[in-house]
mmCIF file of C-alpha atoms in Angstrom:
data_model
loop_
_atom_site.group_PDB
_atom_site.id
_atom_site.type_symbol
_atom_site.label_atom_id
_atom_site.label_comp_id
_atom_site.label_asym_id
_atom_site.label_seq_id
_atom_site.Cartn_x
_atom_site.Cartn_y
_atom_site.Cartn_z
ATOM 1 C CA TRP O 14 -18.278 -1.491 7.554
ATOM 2 C CA CYS O 15 -18.937 1.909 6.165
ATOM 3 C CA ASP O 16 -19.906 3.586 2.552
ATOM 4 C CA GLU O 17 -16.505 2.556 1.058
ATOM 5 C CA LEU O 18 -15.714 -1.096 2.239
ATOM 6 C CA ARG O 19 -17.965 -4.156 3.465
ATOM 7 C CA ILE O 20 -16.160 -6.961 5.498
ATOM 8 C CA SER O 21 -18.271 -10.189 5.745
ATOM 9 C CA ILE O 22 -17.435 -13.644 7.632
ATOM 10 C CA ASP O 23 -18.660 -17.131 7.339
ATOM 11 C CA VAL O 24 -18.205 -18.812 10.889
ATOM 12 C CA PRO O 25 -19.173 -22.079 11.928
ATOM 13 C CA SER O 26 -22.206 -22.294 14.571
ATOM 14 C CA VAL O 27 -25.492 -23.916 15.636
ATOM 15 C CA VAL O 28 -28.136 -21.564 15.358
ATOM 16 C CA HIS O 29 -31.297 -22.068 17.453
ATOM 17 C CA GLU O 30 -32.919 -19.312 16.494
ATOM 18 C CA GLY O 31 -32.222 -16.859 12.934
ATOM 19 C CA GLY O 32 -32.310 -13.647 12.889
ATOM 20 C CA ARG O 33 -29.802 -10.286 12.205
ATOM 21 C CA PHE O 34 -28.256 -7.913 14.553
ATOM 22 C CA ALA O 35 -25.474 -5.337 15.316
ATOM 23 C CA ILE O 36 -23.235 -4.705 17.724
ATOM 24 C CA PRO O 37 -20.045 -3.138 18.226
ATOM 25 C CA ALA O 38 -17.559 -4.932 16.417
ATOM 26 C CA LYS O 39 -14.896 -3.026 18.469
ATOM 27 C CA LEU O 40 -15.802 -4.161 22.081
ATOM 28 C CA MET O 41 -16.636 -7.834 20.824
ATOM 29 C CA ARG O 42 -13.011 -8.403 19.703
ATOM 30 C CA GLU O 43 -11.637 -6.879 22.686
ATOM 31 C CA PHE O 44 -13.824 -8.952 24.610
ATOM 32 C CA LEU O 45 -13.200 -12.587 22.790
ATOM 33 C CA TYR O 46 -9.765 -11.994 22.517
ATOM 34 C CA GLY O 47 -7.580 -14.309 24.489
ATOM 35 C CA ALA O 48 -10.670 -16.308 25.484
ATOM 36 C CA GLY O 49 -8.971 -19.284 23.938
ATOM 37 C CA PRO O 50 -10.278 -22.302 21.446
ATOM 38 C CA GLU O 51 -13.821 -22.733 23.367
ATOM 39 C CA ASN O 52 -16.855 -21.981 21.683
ATOM 40 C CA ALA O 53 -18.459 -18.506 22.380
ATOM 41 C CA GLU O 54 -22.700 -18.459 22.684
ATOM 42 C CA LEU O 55 -24.084 -15.246 21.739
ATOM 43 C CA ARG O 56 -27.935 -14.993 22.797
ATOM 44 C CA ARG O 57 -30.355 -12.060 22.345
ATOM 45 C CA VAL O 58 -31.770 -10.505 25.548
ATOM 46 C CA SER O 59 -34.884 -8.354 25.732
ATOM 47 C CA THR O 60 -35.090 -5.508 28.451
ATOM 48 C CA ARG O 61 -37.410 -2.537 29.571
ATOM 49 C CA HIS O 62 -35.762 -0.002 27.540
ATOM 50 C CA ARG O 63 -33.965 -1.967 24.345
ATOM 51 C CA GLN O 64 -32.196 -4.880 22.829
ATOM 52 C CA LEU O 65 -28.661 -6.632 24.477
ATOM 53 C CA ILE O 66 -26.615 -9.350 23.046
ATOM 54 C CA ARG O 67 -24.812 -11.306 25.960
ATOM 55 C CA ILE O 68 -21.685 -13.074 25.031
ATOM 56 C CA SER O 69 -20.658 -16.007 27.182
ATOM 57 C CA CYS O 70 -17.351 -17.852 26.921
ATOM 58 C CA GLY O 71 -14.859 -19.488 29.004
ATOM 59 C CA LYS O 72 -13.237 -15.459 29.823
ATOM 60 C CA GLY O 73 -16.570 -14.916 31.077
ATOM 61 C CA LEU O 74 -19.658 -13.021 30.238
ATOM 62 C CA ARG O 75 -20.728 -9.588 28.637
ATOM 63 C CA GLU O 76 -23.506 -7.658 27.379
ATOM 64 C CA PHE O 77 -23.825 -5.031 24.625
ATOM 65 C CA TYR O 78 -26.375 -2.920 23.510
ATOM 66 C CA GLU O 79 -27.903 -3.732 20.140
ATOM 67 C CA GLN O 80 -27.058 -1.440 17.427
ATOM 68 C CA PRO O 81 -29.133 -0.375 14.783
ATOM 69 C CA SER O 82 -29.669 -3.079 11.516
ATOM 70 C CA ASP O 83 -30.928 -0.647 9.256
ATOM 71 C CA ALA O 84 -27.622 0.812 9.082
ATOM 72 C CA PHE O 85 -26.491 -1.382 7.422
ATOM 73 C CA SER O 86 -27.983 -1.145 3.714
ATOM 74 C CA ASP O 87 -27.328 -3.044 0.763
ATOM 75 C CA LEU O 88 -24.572 -1.448 -0.542
ATOM 76 C CA GLU O 89 -24.698 0.056 -4.126
ATOM 77 C CA GLY O 90 -24.140 -2.341 -7.369
ATOM 78 C CA GLU O 91 -23.769 -5.558 -5.007
ATOM 79 C CA GLU O 92 -26.071 -7.657 -7.170
ATOM 80 C CA GLU O 93 -24.594 -6.338 -10.447
ATOM 81 C CA LEU O 94 -21.372 -7.420 -8.905
ATOM 82 C CA ASN O 95 -22.451 -10.893 -8.052
ATOM 83 C CA ASP O 96 -24.090 -11.554 -11.580
ATOM 84 C CA LEU O 97 -20.295 -10.275 -13.219
ATOM 85 C CA PRO O 98 -18.201 -13.991 -14.430
ATOM 86 C CA PRO O 99 -15.539 -14.074 -11.455
ATOM 87 C CA LEU O 100 -11.571 -13.843 -12.087
ATOM 88 C CA SER O 101 -9.654 -16.526 -10.795
ATOM 89 C CA VAL O 102 -6.394 -15.281 -8.195
ATOM 90 C CA ASN O 103 -3.989 -16.206 -6.373
ATOM 91 C CA VAL O 104 -4.237 -14.928 -3.040
ATOM 92 C CA SER O 105 -0.403 -15.043 -1.978
ATOM 93 C CA TRP O 106 0.509 -13.486 -5.669
ATOM 94 C CA LEU O 107 -2.000 -10.555 -5.161
ATOM 95 C CA GLN O 108 -0.610 -10.467 -1.660
ATOM 96 C CA GLN O 109 3.340 -10.301 -2.115
ATOM 97 C CA SER O 110 2.590 -7.807 -4.862
ATOM 98 C CA LEU O 111 0.839 -5.118 -3.129
ATOM 99 C CA PHE O 112 2.680 -5.773 0.203
ATOM 100 C CA ILE O 113 6.088 -3.518 -0.252
ATOM 101 C CA LEU O 114 3.753 -0.639 -1.990
ATOM 102 C CA HIS O 115 1.594 -0.950 1.059
ATOM 103 C CA ARG O 116 4.706 -0.719 3.737
ATOM 104 C CA ALA O 117 7.121 1.407 1.595
ATOM 105 C CA MET O 118 4.726 3.964 1.300
ATOM 106 C CA GLU O 119 3.666 7.350 3.313
ATOM 107 C CA TRP O 120 1.120 9.384 2.568
ATOM 108 C CA THR O 121 0.984 12.651 3.640
ATOM 109 C CA ARG O 122 -1.830 15.794 3.781
ATOM 110 C CA GLN O 123 -0.981 17.045 0.671
ATOM 111 C CA ASP O 124 -2.165 14.104 -1.214
ATOM 112 C CA PRO O 125 -5.590 13.913 -2.684
ATOM 113 C CA GLU O 126 -7.840 10.770 -1.305
ATOM 114 C CA TRP O 127 -8.206 9.807 -5.139
ATOM 115 C CA LYS O 128 -4.875 9.169 -5.027
ATOM 116 C CA ARG O 129 -4.312 7.188 -2.293
ATOM 117 C CA GLY O 130 -4.283 3.473 -3.381
ATOM 118 C CA VAL O 131 -2.882 0.756 -5.518
ATOM 119 C CA LEU O 132 -3.077 0.616 -9.202
ATOM 120 C CA ILE O 133 -3.554 -2.473 -10.827
ATOM 121 C CA ASP O 134 -2.728 -1.982 -14.682
ATOM 122 C CA ILE O 135 -2.581 -6.020 -15.884
ATOM 123 C CA HIS O 136 -2.576 -6.328 -19.857
ATOM 124 C CA ASP O 137 -1.935 -9.789 -21.522
ATOM 125 C CA GLU O 138 -0.638 -11.313 -18.413
ATOM 126 C CA THR O 139 1.749 -8.957 -17.657
ATOM 127 C CA GLY O 140 1.757 -5.664 -15.467
ATOM 128 C CA GLY O 141 2.396 -3.332 -13.005
ATOM 129 C CA PHE O 142 1.195 -2.370 -9.277
ATOM 130 C CA VAL O 143 2.073 0.909 -8.549
ATOM 131 C CA ALA O 144 1.425 3.961 -5.730
ATOM 132 C CA MET O 145 1.781 7.131 -6.115
ATOM 133 C CA SER O 146 2.109 9.563 -3.675
ATOM 134 C CA ARG O 147 3.580 13.628 -3.967
ATOM 135 C CA THR O 148 7.000 12.291 -2.743
ATOM 136 C CA GLN O 149 7.364 8.475 -3.642
ATOM 137 C CA LEU O 150 6.440 6.422 -6.764
ATOM 138 C CA ALA O 151 6.613 2.531 -6.083
ATOM 139 C CA VAL O 152 6.215 -0.216 -8.431
ATOM 140 C CA THR O 153 5.940 -3.736 -8.611
ATOM 141 C CA HIS O 154 6.041 -5.482 -11.874
ATOM 142 C CA ARG O 155 4.739 -8.840 -12.325
ATOM 143 C CA CYS O 156 3.643 -11.409 -14.067
ATOM 144 C CA ALA O 157 -0.052 -12.321 -14.316
ATOM 145 C CA HIS O 158 -0.996 -15.923 -15.587
ATOM 146 C CA GLY O 159 -4.586 -16.169 -16.608
ATOM 147 C CA ILE O 160 -5.064 -12.632 -16.199
ATOM 148 C CA GLU O 161 -5.809 -10.723 -19.733
ATOM 149 C CA ASN O 162 -6.817 -7.601 -18.732
ATOM 150 C CA LEU O 163 -7.528 -5.759 -14.779
ATOM 151 C CA ARG O 164 -7.305 -1.779 -14.375
ATOM 152 C CA ALA O 165 -8.144 -1.011 -10.842
ATOM 153 C CA MET O 166 -7.282 1.227 -8.267
ATOM 154 C CA ILE O 167 -7.562 -0.200 -4.663
ATOM 155 C CA PRO O 168 -7.916 2.218 -2.195
ATOM 156 C CA THR O 169 -5.065 2.382 0.654
ATOM 157 C CA GLU O 170 -7.922 0.511 3.376
ATOM 158 C CA THR O 171 -8.820 -2.234 1.481
ATOM 159 C CA VAL O 172 -5.444 -3.091 0.158
ATOM 160 C CA ALA O 173 -4.713 -3.287 4.066
ATOM 161 C CA ILE O 174 -7.243 -5.903 4.743
ATOM 162 C CA LEU O 175 -5.794 -7.861 1.851
ATOM 163 C CA VAL O 176 -1.906 -7.357 2.759
ATOM 164 C CA ASP O 177 -3.202 -8.534 6.478
ATOM 165 C CA THR O 178 -5.628 -11.257 6.082
ATOM 166 C CA PRO O 179 -4.038 -14.429 7.398
ATOM 167 C CA MET O 180 -4.335 -18.164 5.805
ATOM 168 C CA SER O 181 -5.684 -19.504 8.833
ATOM 169 C CA ASN O 182 -8.695 -16.768 8.264
ATOM 170 C CA ARG O 183 -9.412 -17.402 4.646
ATOM 171 C CA ARG O 184 -8.417 -21.064 4.602
ATOM 172 C CA THR O 185 -7.932 -20.631 0.862
ATOM 173 C CA ASP O 186 -5.159 -19.385 -1.743
ATOM 174 C CA ASN O 187 -7.924 -19.026 -4.675
ATOM 175 C CA ALA O 188 -10.303 -16.052 -4.605
ATOM 176 C CA ALA O 189 -12.673 -15.008 -7.297
ATOM 177 C CA ILE O 190 -12.727 -11.181 -7.921
ATOM 178 C CA ARG O 191 -15.799 -9.246 -9.716
ATOM 179 C CA LYS O 192 -15.023 -5.824 -10.833
ATOM 180 C CA GLY O 193 -18.074 -3.591 -11.851
ATOM 181 C CA SER O 194 -17.164 0.771 -13.055
ATOM 182 C CA SER O 195 -17.554 1.940 -9.587
ATOM 183 C CA ALA O 196 -16.636 -1.173 -7.069
ATOM 184 C CA ILE O 197 -15.189 -4.865 -6.745
ATOM 185 C CA LEU O 198 -16.111 -7.952 -4.700
ATOM 186 C CA ILE O 199 -13.386 -10.109 -3.364
ATOM 187 C CA SER O 200 -14.409 -13.579 -2.365
ATOM 188 C CA ALA O 201 -11.668 -15.996 -0.698
ATOM 189 C CA GLY O 202 -13.138 -18.882 0.980
ATOM 190 C CA PRO O 203 -15.044 -17.466 3.616
ATOM 191 C CA ILE O 204 -14.276 -13.854 3.447
ATOM 192 C CA GLU O 205 -16.052 -11.472 1.466
ATOM 193 C CA ILE O 206 -14.449 -8.004 0.693
ATOM 194 C CA TYR O 207 -16.604 -5.427 -1.033
ATOM 195 C CA SER O 208 -14.835 -2.242 -1.597
ATOM 196 C CA LYS O 209 -15.508 0.886 -4.062
ATOM 197 C CA LEU O 210 -12.983 2.012 -6.071
ATOM 198 C CA LEU O 211 -10.956 5.068 -6.828
ATOM 199 C CA GLY O 212 -11.381 6.293 -10.435
ATOM 200 C CA VAL O 213 -8.409 5.517 -12.363
ATOM 201 C CA ASP O 214 -9.536 7.828 -15.989
ATOM 202 C CA ASN O 215 -7.095 10.556 -14.608
ATOM 203 C CA TYR O 216 -4.317 9.301 -13.168
ATOM 204 C CA PRO O 217 -0.961 10.893 -13.934
ATOM 205 C CA ASP O 218 1.179 8.659 -16.167
ATOM 206 C CA TRP O 219 3.671 7.661 -13.889
ATOM 207 C CA ALA O 220 6.408 5.679 -15.819
ATOM 208 C CA PRO O 221 7.977 9.351 -17.262
ATOM 209 C CA ARG O 222 9.048 9.158 -13.457
ATOM 210 C CA LEU O 223 11.211 6.041 -13.771
ATOM 211 C CA PRO O 224 14.917 6.622 -14.978
ATOM 212 C CA SER O 225 16.143 5.829 -18.330
ATOM 213 C CA ARG O 226 18.884 3.485 -19.132
ATOM 214 C CA GLN O 227 20.873 6.804 -19.821
ATOM 215 C CA ALA O 228 20.977 8.109 -16.326
ATOM 216 C CA ASN O 229 23.313 7.661 -13.919
ATOM 217 C CA PRO O 230 24.698 4.725 -13.118
ATOM 218 C CA PRO O 231 23.748 3.563 -9.220
ATOM 219 C CA ILE O 232 25.988 2.552 -6.639
ATOM 220 C CA ARG O 233 24.921 -1.081 -4.811
ATOM 221 C CA LEU O 234 25.493 -0.947 -0.817
ATOM 222 C CA ASN O 235 24.815 -3.541 1.601
ATOM 223 C CA ARG O 236 21.114 -3.106 2.986
ATOM 224 C CA LYS O 237 21.868 -3.667 6.461
ATOM 225 C CA ASP O 238 25.294 -1.512 6.262
ATOM 226 C CA LEU O 239 22.381 1.226 5.412
ATOM 227 C CA LEU O 240 20.131 0.950 7.979
ATOM 228 C CA GLU O 241 22.896 1.211 10.456
ATOM 229 C CA VAL O 242 23.886 4.772 9.301
ATOM 230 C CA ILE O 243 20.296 5.499 9.291
ATOM 231 C CA GLY O 244 20.188 4.290 12.841
ATOM 232 C CA ARG O 245 23.239 6.213 13.937
ATOM 233 C CA MET O 246 21.899 9.435 12.350
ATOM 234 C CA CYS O 247 17.991 9.595 14.023
ATOM 235 C CA VAL O 248 20.562 8.874 17.418
ATOM 236 C CA ALA O 249 22.548 11.615 16.429
ATOM 237 C CA ALA O 250 19.195 13.483 16.149
ATOM 238 C CA SER O 251 17.375 12.577 18.983
ATOM 239 C CA LEU O 252 20.030 13.913 21.112
ATOM 240 C CA THR O 253 19.732 17.337 19.974
ATOM 241 C CA GLN O 254 15.830 17.395 19.841
ATOM 242 C CA GLY O 255 14.627 14.118 21.476
ATOM 243 C CA PHE O 256 12.026 12.017 20.208
ATOM 244 C CA ARG O 257 7.945 12.457 19.263
ATOM 245 C CA LEU O 258 5.686 9.791 19.183
ATOM 246 C CA ARG O 259 4.172 10.289 15.272
ATOM 247 C CA ARG O 260 1.643 8.242 13.215
ATOM 248 C CA GLY O 261 1.507 8.296 9.713
ATOM 249 C CA TYR O 262 -1.554 9.975 7.702
ATOM 250 C CA ASP O 263 -2.555 6.854 6.233
ATOM 251 C CA ALA O 264 -2.921 5.008 9.768
ATOM 252 C CA GLY O 265 0.610 3.086 10.040
ATOM 253 C CA PRO O 266 1.575 2.328 13.091
ATOM 254 C CA LEU O 267 2.752 4.916 15.738
ATOM 255 C CA GLU O 268 6.654 5.321 15.447
ATOM 256 C CA PHE O 269 9.195 7.304 17.357
ATOM 257 C CA ARG O 270 10.877 9.641 15.110
ATOM 258 C CA PRO O 271 13.620 12.485 16.136
ATOM 259 C CA ALA O 272 12.087 15.459 16.420
ATOM 260 C CA GLY O 273 14.583 17.645 14.661
ATOM 261 C CA LEU O 274 16.007 15.381 12.490
ATOM 262 C CA GLY O 275 15.699 16.777 8.470
ATOM 263 C CA PRO O 276 16.033 15.666 5.039
ATOM 264 C CA ALA O 277 20.243 13.760 4.509
ATOM 265 C CA VAL O 278 22.556 15.387 1.910
ATOM 266 C CA CYS O 279 24.002 12.107 0.121
ATOM 267 C CA THR O 280 26.500 12.821 -1.847
ATOM 268 C CA LEU O 281 28.121 10.126 -4.725
ATOM 269 C CA GLN O 282 31.769 10.002 -5.275
ATOM 270 C CA THR O 283 33.872 7.011 -7.243
ATOM 271 C CA ASN O 284 33.141 4.121 -5.024
ATOM 272 C CA SER O 285 31.514 5.825 -2.220
ATOM 273 C CA ILE O 286 28.499 7.684 -0.829
ATOM 274 C CA THR O 287 28.124 10.162 2.209
ATOM 275 C CA PHE O 288 25.468 11.361 4.283
ATOM 276 C CA GLU O 289 25.293 14.071 6.020
ATOM 277 C CA CYS O 290 22.428 14.279 8.954
ATOM 278 C CA ARG O 291 21.057 17.544 9.675
ATOM 279 C CA VAL O 292 18.725 18.701 12.431
ATOM 280 C CA HIS O 293 17.391 22.238 12.063
ATOM 281 C CA ASN O 294 20.120 22.752 8.863
ATOM 282 C CA GLU O 295 22.731 22.049 11.395
ATOM 283 C CA ILE O 296 25.315 18.919 10.172
ATOM 284 C CA GLU O 297 24.981 16.598 13.249
ATOM 285 C CA SER O 298 26.954 13.831 11.854
ATOM 286 C CA VAL O 299 28.449 12.597 8.281
ATOM 287 C CA GLU O 300 28.515 8.848 7.598
ATOM 288 C CA THR O 301 30.415 7.220 4.435
ATOM 289 C CA ILE O 302 30.357 3.973 3.033
ATOM 290 C CA ALA O 303 31.866 2.277 0.616
ATOM 291 C CA GLY O 304 30.320 0.649 -2.549
ATOM 292 C CA PRO O 305 30.718 0.385 -6.534
ATOM 293 C CA TYR O 306 30.667 3.691 -8.432
ATOM 294 C CA ASP O 307 32.101 4.655 -11.499
ATOM 295 C CA GLY O 308 29.727 7.503 -12.387
ATOM 296 C CA ALA O 309 30.466 11.136 -12.216
ATOM 297 C CA PRO O 310 30.152 13.069 -8.714
ATOM 298 C CA ILE O 311 26.567 14.211 -7.889
ATOM 299 C CA LYS O 312 24.483 15.264 -4.841
ATOM 300 C CA GLY O 313 20.905 14.624 -3.873
ATOM 301 C CA ILE O 314 18.914 15.707 -0.777
ATOM 302 C CA TYR O 315 16.105 13.094 0.742
ATOM 303 C CA SER O 316 13.716 12.187 3.497
ATOM 304 C CA VAL O 317 15.819 10.028 6.277
ATOM 305 C CA TRP O 318 12.616 8.570 7.074
ATOM 306 C CA GLN O 319 11.518 7.914 3.702
ATOM 307 C CA LEU O 320 14.705 6.311 3.231
ATOM 308 C CA ARG O 321 14.321 4.064 6.073
ATOM 309 C CA ARG O 322 10.700 3.050 5.591
ATOM 310 C CA VAL O 323 11.188 1.683 2.018
ATOM 311 C CA LEU O 324 15.022 -0.399 2.925
ATOM 312 C CA ASN O 325 13.011 -1.907 6.275
ATOM 313 C CA THR O 326 10.502 -2.902 3.515
ATOM 314 C CA MET O 327 12.533 -4.154 0.623
ATOM 315 C CA ARG O 328 14.157 -6.781 3.177
ATOM 316 C CA THR O 329 17.093 -8.008 0.195
ATOM 317 C CA PRO O 330 21.030 -8.470 0.738
ATOM 318 C CA SER O 331 21.702 -5.642 -1.135
ATOM 319 C CA VAL O 332 19.866 -2.065 -2.495
ATOM 320 C CA SER O 333 21.068 0.333 -5.106
ATOM 321 C CA LEU O 334 20.541 3.656 -5.129
ATOM 322 C CA GLN O 335 20.161 5.928 -8.432
ATOM 323 C CA PHE O 336 20.413 9.439 -7.924
ATOM 324 C CA VAL O 337 18.929 10.112 -12.090
ATOM 325 C CA GLU O 338 20.220 13.687 -11.987
ATOM 326 C CA GLU O 339 21.948 16.704 -9.457
ATOM 327 C CA MET O 340 19.332 17.297 -6.766
ATOM 328 C CA GLY O 341 17.059 14.813 -8.387
ATOM 329 C CA PRO O 342 15.060 11.835 -7.871
ATOM 330 C CA CYS O 343 16.848 8.626 -6.098
ATOM 331 C CA VAL O 344 15.866 5.199 -7.511
ATOM 332 C CA ILE O 345 16.153 2.563 -5.055
ATOM 333 C CA SER O 346 15.932 -0.880 -6.383
ATOM 334 C CA SER O 347 17.761 -4.568 -6.011
ATOM 335 C CA GLU O 348 19.116 -7.160 -8.134
ATOM 336 C CA ASP O 349 17.917 -9.650 -5.361
ATOM 337 C CA SER O 350 14.144 -8.376 -6.032
ATOM 338 C CA PRO O 351 14.200 -6.823 -9.797
ATOM 339 C CA ASP O 352 10.186 -6.846 -10.425
ATOM 340 C CA PHE O 353 10.476 -3.416 -7.725
ATOM 341 C CA GLN O 354 11.344 0.234 -7.968
ATOM 342 C CA CYS O 355 10.829 3.224 -5.197
ATOM 343 C CA VAL O 356 11.613 6.420 -6.533
ATOM 344 C CA LEU O 357 11.640 9.266 -3.642
ATOM 345 C CA SER O 358 11.546 12.855 -5.177
ATOM 346 C CA PRO O 359 14.364 15.279 -3.862
ATOM 347 C CA ILE O 360 13.500 17.269 -0.672
ATOM 348 C CA TRP O 361 14.700 20.725 -1.901
ATOM 349 C CA SER O 362 17.254 21.546 -3.978
ATOM 350 C CA SER O 363 18.639 25.246 -2.534
#
């Protein structure tokens, strides 16, 4: 619960005495995790100084101090959202549309908060899901049967909840969406998600960042072979400077990254692409992969870690890398997943 996001879940229970109380969710989860399928009992206990919530289950018994429930005030505009007509959406379709954008993007501190999210832009049952940072653009094109018009900018925290909620928790694949001017209410089975929306009025036009049909042709590669090359570059860099533990600015999982790993210099030539791995601007390894390419020789410089993150997310047998121009953006796509494109900006061009 916060001012921007609220998640509520209805849990089947036997209530002997009604009431409202608040307890720390993280501590309760840590206690109940792994408790088994048996029932848990929650009981309010009065002490001399303050109220306690006693939870008992097969794992044992634990008491939590009750938190002031007046901090959980009614959210602004929630009643108005409940009065709006619902828009029916398939939850699996929504998750699949958001998943690759959520996993492929890496936000930085230079990205303003109003841009750290996914733009849903649907008109006449067709449209796109867009995420755009300072150095990346990811787009998923989708058919949206039954949705005439929906334009909303959902924050990354809400996207993470929508992507990571398993079917066993929501018990249904149908959701009702009610969108207001500044907030959205998503109901799926016993789960209800209220989220503030980011503004879309000043969102930059993302379409010009996609390549034109006259752009340089792509090279098609085996995705696993390319990931193996990136893995060897990371090993070469780690032998020089070791690893560092880093958490992405988007609060993603902790990752071990080679401390001195710089960008990769990528050179396209006839039927091949060559990667130069650099550590503090010194070449540490050179890798070449064969693939069909009949365009002019061209070079680009891109983040190794962004390449790795996008390729790990795609999970397709093959990928295509398209360098739009010399020292220009790189477009990552796949014939096996034609509805997705990701554009990486060059790191530097000197």
